[in-house]
C-alpha positions as a printed NumPy array, in Angstrom:
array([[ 40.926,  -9.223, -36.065],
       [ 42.587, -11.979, -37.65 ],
       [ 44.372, -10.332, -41.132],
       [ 47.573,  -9.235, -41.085],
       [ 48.582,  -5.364, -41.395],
       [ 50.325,  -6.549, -45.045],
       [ 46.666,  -7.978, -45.762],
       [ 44.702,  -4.691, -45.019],
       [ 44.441,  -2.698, -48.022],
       [ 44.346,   1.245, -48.862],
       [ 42.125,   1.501, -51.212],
       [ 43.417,  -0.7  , -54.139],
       [ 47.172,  -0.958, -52.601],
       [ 48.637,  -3.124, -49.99 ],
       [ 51.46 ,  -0.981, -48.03 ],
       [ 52.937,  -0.239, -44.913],
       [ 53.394,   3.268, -45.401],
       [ 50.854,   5.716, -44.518],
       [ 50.301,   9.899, -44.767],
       [ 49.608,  10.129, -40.804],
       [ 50.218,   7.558, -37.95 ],
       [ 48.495,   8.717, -34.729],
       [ 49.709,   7.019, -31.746],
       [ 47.221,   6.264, -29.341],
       [ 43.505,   5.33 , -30.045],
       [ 42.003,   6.889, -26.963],
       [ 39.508,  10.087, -27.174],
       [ 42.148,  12.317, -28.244],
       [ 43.586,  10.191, -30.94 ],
       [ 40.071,   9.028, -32.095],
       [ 38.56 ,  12.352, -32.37 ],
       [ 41.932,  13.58 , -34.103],
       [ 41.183,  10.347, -36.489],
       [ 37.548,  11.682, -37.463],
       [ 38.888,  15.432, -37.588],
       [ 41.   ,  14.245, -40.242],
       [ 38.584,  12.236, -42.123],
       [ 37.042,  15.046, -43.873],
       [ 40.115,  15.941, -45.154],
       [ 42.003,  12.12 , -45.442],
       [ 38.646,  11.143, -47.94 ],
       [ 38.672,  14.259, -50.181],
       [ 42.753,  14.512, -50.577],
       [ 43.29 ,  10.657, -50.667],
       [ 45.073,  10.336, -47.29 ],
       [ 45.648,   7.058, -45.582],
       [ 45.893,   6.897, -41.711],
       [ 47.086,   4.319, -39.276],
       [ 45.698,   4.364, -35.577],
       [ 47.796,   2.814, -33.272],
       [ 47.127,   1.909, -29.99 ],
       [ 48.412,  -0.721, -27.373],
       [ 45.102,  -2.116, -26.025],
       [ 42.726,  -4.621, -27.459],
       [ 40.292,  -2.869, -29.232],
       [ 37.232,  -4.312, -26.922],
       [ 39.079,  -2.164, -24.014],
       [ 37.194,   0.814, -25.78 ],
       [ 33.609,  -0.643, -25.738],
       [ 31.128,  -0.576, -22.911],
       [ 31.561,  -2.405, -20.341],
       [ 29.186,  -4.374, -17.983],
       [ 30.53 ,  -2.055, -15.371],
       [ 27.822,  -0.675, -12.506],
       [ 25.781,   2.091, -13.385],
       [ 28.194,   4.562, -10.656],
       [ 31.32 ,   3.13 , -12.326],
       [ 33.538,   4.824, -15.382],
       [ 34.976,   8.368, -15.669],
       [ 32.993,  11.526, -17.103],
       [ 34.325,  14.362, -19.061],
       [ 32.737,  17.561, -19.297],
       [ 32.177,  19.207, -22.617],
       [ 32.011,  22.934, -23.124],
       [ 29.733,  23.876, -25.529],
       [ 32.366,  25.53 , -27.935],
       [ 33.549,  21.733, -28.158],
       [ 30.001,  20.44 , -28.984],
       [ 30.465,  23.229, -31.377],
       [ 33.485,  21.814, -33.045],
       [ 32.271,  18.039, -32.568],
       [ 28.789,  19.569, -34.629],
       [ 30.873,  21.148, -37.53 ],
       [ 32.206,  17.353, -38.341],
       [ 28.62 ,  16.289, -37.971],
       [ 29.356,  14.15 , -35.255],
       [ 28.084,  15.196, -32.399],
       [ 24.638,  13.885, -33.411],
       [ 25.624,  10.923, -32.807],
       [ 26.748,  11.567, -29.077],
       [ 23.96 ,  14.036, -28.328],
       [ 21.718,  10.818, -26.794],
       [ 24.27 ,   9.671, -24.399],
       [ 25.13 ,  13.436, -23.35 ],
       [ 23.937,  14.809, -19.732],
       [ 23.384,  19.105, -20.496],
       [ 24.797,  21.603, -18.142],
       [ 21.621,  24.161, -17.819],
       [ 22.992,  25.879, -14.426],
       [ 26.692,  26.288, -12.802],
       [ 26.681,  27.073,  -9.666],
       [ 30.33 ,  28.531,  -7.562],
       [ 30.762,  28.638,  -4.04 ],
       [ 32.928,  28.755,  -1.038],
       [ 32.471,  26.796,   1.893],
       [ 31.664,  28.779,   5.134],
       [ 30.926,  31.918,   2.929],
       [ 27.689,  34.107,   2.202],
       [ 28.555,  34.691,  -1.228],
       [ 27.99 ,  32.798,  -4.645],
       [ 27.352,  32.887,  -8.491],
       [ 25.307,  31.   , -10.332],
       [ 25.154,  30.949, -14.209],
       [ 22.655,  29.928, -16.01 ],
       [ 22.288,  28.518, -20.03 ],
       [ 18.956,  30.401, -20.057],
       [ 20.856,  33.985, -19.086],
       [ 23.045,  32.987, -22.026],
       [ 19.993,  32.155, -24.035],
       [ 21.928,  29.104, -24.821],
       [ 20.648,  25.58 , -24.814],
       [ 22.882,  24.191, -22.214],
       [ 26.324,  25.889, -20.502],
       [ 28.16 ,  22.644, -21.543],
       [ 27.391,  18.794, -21.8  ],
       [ 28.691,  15.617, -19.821],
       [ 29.408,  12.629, -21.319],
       [ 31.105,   9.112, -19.755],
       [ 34.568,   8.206, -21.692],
       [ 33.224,   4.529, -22.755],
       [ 30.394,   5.994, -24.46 ],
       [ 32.311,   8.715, -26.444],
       [ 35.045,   5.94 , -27.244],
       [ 32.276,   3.591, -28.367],
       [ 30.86 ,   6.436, -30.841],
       [ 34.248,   8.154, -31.767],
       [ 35.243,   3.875, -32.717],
       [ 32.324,   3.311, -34.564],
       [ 32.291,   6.396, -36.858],
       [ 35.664,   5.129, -37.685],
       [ 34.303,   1.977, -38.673],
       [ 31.513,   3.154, -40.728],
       [ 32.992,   5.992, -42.341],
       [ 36.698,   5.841, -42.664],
       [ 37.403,   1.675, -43.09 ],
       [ 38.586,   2.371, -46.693],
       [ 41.616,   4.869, -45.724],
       [ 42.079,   4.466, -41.735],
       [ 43.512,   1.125, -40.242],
       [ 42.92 ,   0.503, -36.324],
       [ 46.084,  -1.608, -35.19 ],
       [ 45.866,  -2.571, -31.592],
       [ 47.826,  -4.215, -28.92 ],
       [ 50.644,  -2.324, -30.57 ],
       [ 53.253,  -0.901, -28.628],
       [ 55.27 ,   1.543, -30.18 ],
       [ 58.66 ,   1.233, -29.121],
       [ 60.612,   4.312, -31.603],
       [ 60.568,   7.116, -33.594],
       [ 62.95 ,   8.232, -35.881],
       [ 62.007,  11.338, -37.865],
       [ 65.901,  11.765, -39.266],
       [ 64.568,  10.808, -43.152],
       [ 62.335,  12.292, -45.362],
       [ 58.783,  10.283, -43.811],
       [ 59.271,   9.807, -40.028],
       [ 59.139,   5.736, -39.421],
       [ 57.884,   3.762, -36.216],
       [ 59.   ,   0.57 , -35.099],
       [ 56.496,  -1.185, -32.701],
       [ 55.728,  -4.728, -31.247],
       [ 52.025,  -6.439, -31.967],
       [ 51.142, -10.027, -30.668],
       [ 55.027, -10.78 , -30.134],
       [ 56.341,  -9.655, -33.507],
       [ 58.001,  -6.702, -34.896],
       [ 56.433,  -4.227, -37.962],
       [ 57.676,  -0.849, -39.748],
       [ 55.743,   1.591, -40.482],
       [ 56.791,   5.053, -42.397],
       [ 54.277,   7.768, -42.469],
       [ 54.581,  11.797, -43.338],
       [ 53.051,  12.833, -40.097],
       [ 53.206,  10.672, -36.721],
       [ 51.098,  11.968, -33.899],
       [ 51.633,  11.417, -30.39 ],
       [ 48.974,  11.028, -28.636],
       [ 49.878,   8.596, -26.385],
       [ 48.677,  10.166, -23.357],
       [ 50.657,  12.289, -20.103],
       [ 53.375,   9.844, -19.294],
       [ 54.254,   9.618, -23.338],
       [ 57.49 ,   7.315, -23.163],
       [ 57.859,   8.431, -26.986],
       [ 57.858,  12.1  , -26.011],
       [ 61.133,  11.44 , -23.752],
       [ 62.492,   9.34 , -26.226],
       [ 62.915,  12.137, -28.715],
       [ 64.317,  14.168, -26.216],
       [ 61.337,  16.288, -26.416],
       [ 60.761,  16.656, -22.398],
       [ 58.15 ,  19.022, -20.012],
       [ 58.078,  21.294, -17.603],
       [ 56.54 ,  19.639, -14.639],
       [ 54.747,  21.594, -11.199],
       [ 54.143,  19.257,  -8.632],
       [ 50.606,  20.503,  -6.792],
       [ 51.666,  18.481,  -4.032],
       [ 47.291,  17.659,  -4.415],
       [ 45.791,  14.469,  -5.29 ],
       [ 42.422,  14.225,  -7.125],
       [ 39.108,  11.649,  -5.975],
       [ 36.987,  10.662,  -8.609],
       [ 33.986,   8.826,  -8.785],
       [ 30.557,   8.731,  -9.566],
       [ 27.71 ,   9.505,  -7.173],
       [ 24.252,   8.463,  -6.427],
       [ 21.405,  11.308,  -5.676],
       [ 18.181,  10.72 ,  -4.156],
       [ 16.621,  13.184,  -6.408],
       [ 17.088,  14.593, -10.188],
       [ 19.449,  17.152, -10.227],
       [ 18.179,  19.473, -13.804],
       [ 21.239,  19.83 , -15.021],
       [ 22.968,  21.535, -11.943],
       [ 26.858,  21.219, -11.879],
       [ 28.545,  22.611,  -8.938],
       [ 31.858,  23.771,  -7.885],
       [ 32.587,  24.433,  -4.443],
       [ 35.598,  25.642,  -2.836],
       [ 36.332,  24.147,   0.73 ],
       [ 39.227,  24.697,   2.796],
       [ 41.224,  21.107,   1.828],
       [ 40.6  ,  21.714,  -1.729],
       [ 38.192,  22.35 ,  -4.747],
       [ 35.197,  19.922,  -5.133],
       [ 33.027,  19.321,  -8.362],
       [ 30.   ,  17.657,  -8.946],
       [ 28.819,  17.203, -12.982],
       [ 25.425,  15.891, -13.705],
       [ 25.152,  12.314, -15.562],
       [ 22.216,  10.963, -17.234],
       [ 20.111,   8.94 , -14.987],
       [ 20.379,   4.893, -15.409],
       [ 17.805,   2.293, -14.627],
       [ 15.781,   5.01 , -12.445],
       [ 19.248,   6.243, -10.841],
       [ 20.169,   9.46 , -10.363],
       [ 23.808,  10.1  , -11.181],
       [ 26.675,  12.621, -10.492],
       [ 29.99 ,  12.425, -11.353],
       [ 32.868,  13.954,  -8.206],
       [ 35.927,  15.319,  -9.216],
       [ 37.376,  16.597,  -5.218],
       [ 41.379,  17.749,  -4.925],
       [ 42.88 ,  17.305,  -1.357],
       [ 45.96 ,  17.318,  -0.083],
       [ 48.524,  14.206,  -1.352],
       [ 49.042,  13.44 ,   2.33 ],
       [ 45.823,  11.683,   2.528],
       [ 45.825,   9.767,  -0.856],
       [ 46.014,   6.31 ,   0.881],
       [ 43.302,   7.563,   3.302],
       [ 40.754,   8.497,   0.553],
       [ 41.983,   4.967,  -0.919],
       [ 40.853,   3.255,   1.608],
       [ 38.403,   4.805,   3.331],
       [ 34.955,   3.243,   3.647],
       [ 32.545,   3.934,   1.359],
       [ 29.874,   5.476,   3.864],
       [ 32.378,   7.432,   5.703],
       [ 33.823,   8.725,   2.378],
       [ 30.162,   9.835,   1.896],
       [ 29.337,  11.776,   4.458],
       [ 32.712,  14.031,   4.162],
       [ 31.46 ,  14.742,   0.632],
       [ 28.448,  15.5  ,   1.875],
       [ 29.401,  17.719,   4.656],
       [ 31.666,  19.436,   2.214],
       [ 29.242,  20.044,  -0.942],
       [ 26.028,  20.149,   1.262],
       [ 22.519,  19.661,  -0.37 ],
       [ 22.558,  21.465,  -3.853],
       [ 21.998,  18.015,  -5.373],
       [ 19.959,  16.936,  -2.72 ],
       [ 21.54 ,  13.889,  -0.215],
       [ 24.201,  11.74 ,  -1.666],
       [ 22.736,   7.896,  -1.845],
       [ 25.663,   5.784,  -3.103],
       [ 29.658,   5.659,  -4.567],
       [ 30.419,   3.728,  -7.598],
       [ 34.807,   2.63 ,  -7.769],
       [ 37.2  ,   5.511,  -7.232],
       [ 40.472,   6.424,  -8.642],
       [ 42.882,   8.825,  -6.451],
       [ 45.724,   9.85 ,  -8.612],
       [ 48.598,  12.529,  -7.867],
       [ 48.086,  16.173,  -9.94 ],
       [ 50.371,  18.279, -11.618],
       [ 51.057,  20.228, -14.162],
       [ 53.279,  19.781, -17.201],
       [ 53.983,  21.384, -20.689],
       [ 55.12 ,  20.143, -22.764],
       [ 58.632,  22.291, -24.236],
       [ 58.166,  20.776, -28.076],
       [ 55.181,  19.974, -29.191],
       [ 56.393,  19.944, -32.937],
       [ 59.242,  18.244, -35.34 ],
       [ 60.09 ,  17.751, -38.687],
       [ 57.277,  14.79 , -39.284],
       [ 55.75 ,  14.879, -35.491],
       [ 53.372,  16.65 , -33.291],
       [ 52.279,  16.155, -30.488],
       [ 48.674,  16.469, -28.622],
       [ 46.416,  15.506, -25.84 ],
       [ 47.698,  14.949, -22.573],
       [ 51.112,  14.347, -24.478],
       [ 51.581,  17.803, -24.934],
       [ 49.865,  19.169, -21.309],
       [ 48.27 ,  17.827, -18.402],
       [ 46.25 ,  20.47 , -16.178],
       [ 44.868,  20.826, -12.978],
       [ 40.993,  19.531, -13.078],
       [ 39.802,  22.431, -11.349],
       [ 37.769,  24.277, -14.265],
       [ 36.99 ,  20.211, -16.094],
       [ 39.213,  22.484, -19.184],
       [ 41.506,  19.343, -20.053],
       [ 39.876,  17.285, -22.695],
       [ 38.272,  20.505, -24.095],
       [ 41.798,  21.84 , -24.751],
       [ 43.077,  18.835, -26.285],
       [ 40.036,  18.872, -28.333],
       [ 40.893,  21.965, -29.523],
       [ 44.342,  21.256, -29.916],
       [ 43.381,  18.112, -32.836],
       [ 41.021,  20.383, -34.404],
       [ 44.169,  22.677, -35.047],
       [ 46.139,  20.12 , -36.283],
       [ 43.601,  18.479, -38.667],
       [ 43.019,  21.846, -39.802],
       [ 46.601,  22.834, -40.2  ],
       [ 46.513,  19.655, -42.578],
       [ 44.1  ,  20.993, -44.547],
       [ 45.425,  24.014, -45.139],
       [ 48.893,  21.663, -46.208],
       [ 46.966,  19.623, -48.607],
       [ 45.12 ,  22.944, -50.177],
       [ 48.616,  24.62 , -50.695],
       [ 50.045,  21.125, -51.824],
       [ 52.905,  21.252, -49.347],
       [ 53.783,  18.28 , -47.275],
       [ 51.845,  17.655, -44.506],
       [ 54.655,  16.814, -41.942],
       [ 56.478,  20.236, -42.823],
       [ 57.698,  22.233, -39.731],
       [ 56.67 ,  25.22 , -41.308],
       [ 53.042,  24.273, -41.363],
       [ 53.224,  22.633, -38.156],
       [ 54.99 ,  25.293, -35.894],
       [ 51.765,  27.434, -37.097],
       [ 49.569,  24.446, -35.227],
       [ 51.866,  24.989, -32.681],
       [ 52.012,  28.973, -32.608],
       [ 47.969,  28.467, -32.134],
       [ 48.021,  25.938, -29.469],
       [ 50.425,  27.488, -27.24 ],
       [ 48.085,  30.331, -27.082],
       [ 45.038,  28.617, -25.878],
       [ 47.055,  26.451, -23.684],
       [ 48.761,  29.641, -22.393],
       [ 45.359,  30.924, -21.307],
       [ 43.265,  27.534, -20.226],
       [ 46.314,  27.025, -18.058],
       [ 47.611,  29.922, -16.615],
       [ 43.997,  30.786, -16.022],
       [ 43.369,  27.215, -14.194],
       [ 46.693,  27.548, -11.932],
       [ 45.879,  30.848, -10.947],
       [ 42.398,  29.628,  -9.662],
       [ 43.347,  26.731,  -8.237],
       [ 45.899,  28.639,  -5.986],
       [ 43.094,  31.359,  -5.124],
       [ 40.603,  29.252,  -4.555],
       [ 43.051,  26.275,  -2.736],
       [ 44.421,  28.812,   0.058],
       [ 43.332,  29.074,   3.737],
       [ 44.686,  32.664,   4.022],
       [ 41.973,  35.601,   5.156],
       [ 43.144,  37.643,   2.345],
       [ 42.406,  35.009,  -0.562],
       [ 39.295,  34.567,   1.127],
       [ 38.451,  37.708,   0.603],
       [ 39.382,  37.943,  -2.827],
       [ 37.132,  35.134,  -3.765],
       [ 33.963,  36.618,  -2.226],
       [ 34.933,  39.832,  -3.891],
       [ 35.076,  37.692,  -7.044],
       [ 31.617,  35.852,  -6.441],
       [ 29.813,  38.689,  -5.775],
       [ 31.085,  40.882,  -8.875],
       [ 30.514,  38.336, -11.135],
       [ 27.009,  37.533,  -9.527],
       [ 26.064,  41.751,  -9.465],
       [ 27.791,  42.733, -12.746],
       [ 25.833,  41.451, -16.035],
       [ 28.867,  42.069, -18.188],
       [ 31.768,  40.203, -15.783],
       [ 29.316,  37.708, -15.56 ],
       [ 29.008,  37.004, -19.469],
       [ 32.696,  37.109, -20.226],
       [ 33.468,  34.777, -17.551],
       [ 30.443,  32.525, -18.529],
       [ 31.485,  32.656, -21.914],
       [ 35.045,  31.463, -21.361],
       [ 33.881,  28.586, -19.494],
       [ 31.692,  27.472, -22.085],
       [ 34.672,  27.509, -24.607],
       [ 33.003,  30.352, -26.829],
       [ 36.305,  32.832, -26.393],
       [ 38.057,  30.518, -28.832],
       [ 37.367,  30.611, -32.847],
       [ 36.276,  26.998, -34.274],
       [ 39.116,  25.663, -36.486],
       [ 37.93 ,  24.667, -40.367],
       [ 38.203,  21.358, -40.943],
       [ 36.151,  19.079, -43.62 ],
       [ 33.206,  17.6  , -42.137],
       [ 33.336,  13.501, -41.755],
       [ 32.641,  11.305, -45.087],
       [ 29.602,   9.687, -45.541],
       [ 28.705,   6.139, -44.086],
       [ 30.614,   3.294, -46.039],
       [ 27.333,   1.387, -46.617],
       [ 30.106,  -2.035, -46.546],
       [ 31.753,  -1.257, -43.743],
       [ 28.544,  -0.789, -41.411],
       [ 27.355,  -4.11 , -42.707],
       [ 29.959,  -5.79 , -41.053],
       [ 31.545,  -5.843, -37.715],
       [ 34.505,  -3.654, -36.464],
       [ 36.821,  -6.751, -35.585],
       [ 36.801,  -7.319, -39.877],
       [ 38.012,  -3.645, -40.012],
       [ 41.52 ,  -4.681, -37.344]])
């Protein structure tokens, strides 16, 4: 952690200009990092990652086993995570999704669908956010430390794409660097000061809902069961986790109404329970324990450019969604896999790789998939959100059609597992730098 950025070399050269600067080293900008690699090794790319935390902020933590934030994977991301040959390396800390199970509170009705029926190995997989950072960082390290540079605690304070490379000014340990690059990435999360910057706002809805999440102690194994059940405040979700020291583990994701977000902050952690309880019921068997919560405001927001000369943008940068069908991270997945592929397809034709041409095509893709993973979520949410007799009867119409009819069934099981959506072709990761695993990552930053 000690050298310099003007001591790191590329290769044989000592520079602070680089083909692609992503901005932000979360899971979006670390699994665009490694969906590049394939393509940075064999085309002789260099690649900064920038982000403004320490790098130890991404490794696990000696946090309780009910404490850190899940994300649920559909399978057509393990898909895309396999064609880099990465996702072996996350399989052992991933929880499968065998059975889904929908239902509304108070009602007779509900659908249940099962990996099995799909003859499928699992519907989707969960995984905690420290443990995919910790792998996504340390395939960086061992494969990419000749062409890939992890800078953090920098903060990026402007873009100016006016010239021929984009270049980024930012602030590291109290002094000021340059950096010029052919393609700069945002993916410096929803509330991207960088985006705004550049003039390049969003179109915000307000869901006037907040969102609890936490993780949850069972008093029995629940096989892989995630639920989602609709109740009269608000949609509630329950993912399976993989079971710690002999604990069983789920991880809540419940909207209610932003009136009681101070409530539900405060609340005590038994009588917290017991609403959760009374609103879920027993499909995962009597809830034991809460691990620390985060209540946070929703909305949704698009973002109205997601491309310039020498910029893109992705991740929560470019769209935040309602949590409702656990689609967010899968379509920002998606969204880097486009990008590293539209890269690709730049370096293949020999055309720069920050053209807007070949960018607005990333973008032309996107928009579609965000188009339908969001208009889709909204239109559930508000369905499945409303108190009104005749929504209530539309989703017990929907439950039982989809639990009666084989086909409706499929295509809607099919969607949720990410499968409607073709894989983008990217290079698969370069092989383990037999130097760089011999040493640790702090001689890599």
């Amino acid at each position: 952690m000690a050298e310099d950025l003007d001591e790191r070399p590329i290769g044989t050269q000592f520079s602070k200009s680089y083909d692609i600067v992503i901005v932000g080293g979360g899971l979006v900008g670390a699994s665009l990092c490694l969906a590049l690699a394939g393509t940075a090794k064999a085309y002789g790319l260099s690649i900064a990652l920038l982000d403004v935390a320490p790098i130890g902020a991404t490794t696990p933590t000696a946090a309780g086993v009910l404490d850190g934030r899940a994300t649920a994977l559909a399978l057509g991301s393990r898909n895309l995570l396999h064609s880099i040959h990465l996702w072996q390396h996350l399989r052992g800390h991933a929880q499968a999704i065998n059975t889904i199970q929908v239902s509304d509170q108070g009602q007779p009705w509900k659908s249940d669908m099962k990996a099995s029926e799909m003859q499928r190995e699992a519907l989707g997989y969960v995984l905690q956010n420290q443990a995919m950072g910790q792998v996504f960082l340390e395939q960086i390290n061992q494969r990419c430390s000749d062409f890939v540079h992890l800078i953090d605690q920098a903060e990026v304070t402007a873009i100016d794409n006016s010239r021929q490379n984009s270049q980024l000014q930012y602030k590291r340990l109290g002094e000021c660097g340059t950096l010029t690059a052919q393609l700069v990435v945002m993916a410096d999360g929803g509330r991207s000061h960088l985006r705004h910057q550049l003039g390049m706002f969003d179109q915000i809805q307000n869901y006037d809902q907040v969102a609890l999440v936490a993780n949850l102690e069972l008093d029995r194994h629940h096989f892989g069961l995630a639920c989602e059940r609709f109740t009269s405040s608000g949609p509630l979700a329950l993912l399976p986790l993989p079971s710690v020291e002999d604990k069983h583990r789920a991880a809540l994701v419940w909207t209610q109404p932003i009136a009681r977000q101070a409530e539900l902050e405060q609340m005590h952690d038994d009588q917290l329970l017991e609403e959760i309880q009374q609103n879920v019921g027993y499909p995962m068997g009597k809830l034991r324990a809460i691990g620390d919560r985060q209540v946070y405001p929703l909305s949704l927001s698009v973002a109205a450019e997601q491309a310039r000369q020498g910029l893109a943008v992705v991740g929560n940068a470019a769209h935040t969604l309602h949590p409702i069908a656990g689609q967010g991270f899968n379509l920002a997945l998606r969204g880097s896999f486009a990008l590293a592929e539209s890269v690709l397809k730049a370096c293949k034709q020999g055309t720069p790789i920050g053209d807007l041409t070949n960018l607005n095509q990333f973008v032309d893709i996107s928009r579609r998939d965000q188009g339908r993973v969001i208009g889709t979520s909204d239109k559930v949410m508000k369905l499945f959100s409303s108190k009104k007799l005749h929504y209530s009867v539309l989703r017990q119409l929907g439950l039982l059609t989809m639990q009666q009819v084989p086909m409706v069934k499929t295509l809607f099981t099919r969607a949720a597992m990410g499968l409607d959506v073709p894989l983008a072709e990217v290079l698969v990761m370069p092989p383990v730098n037999n130097f760089a695993s011999e040493n640790s990552c702090e001689t890599n930053l």
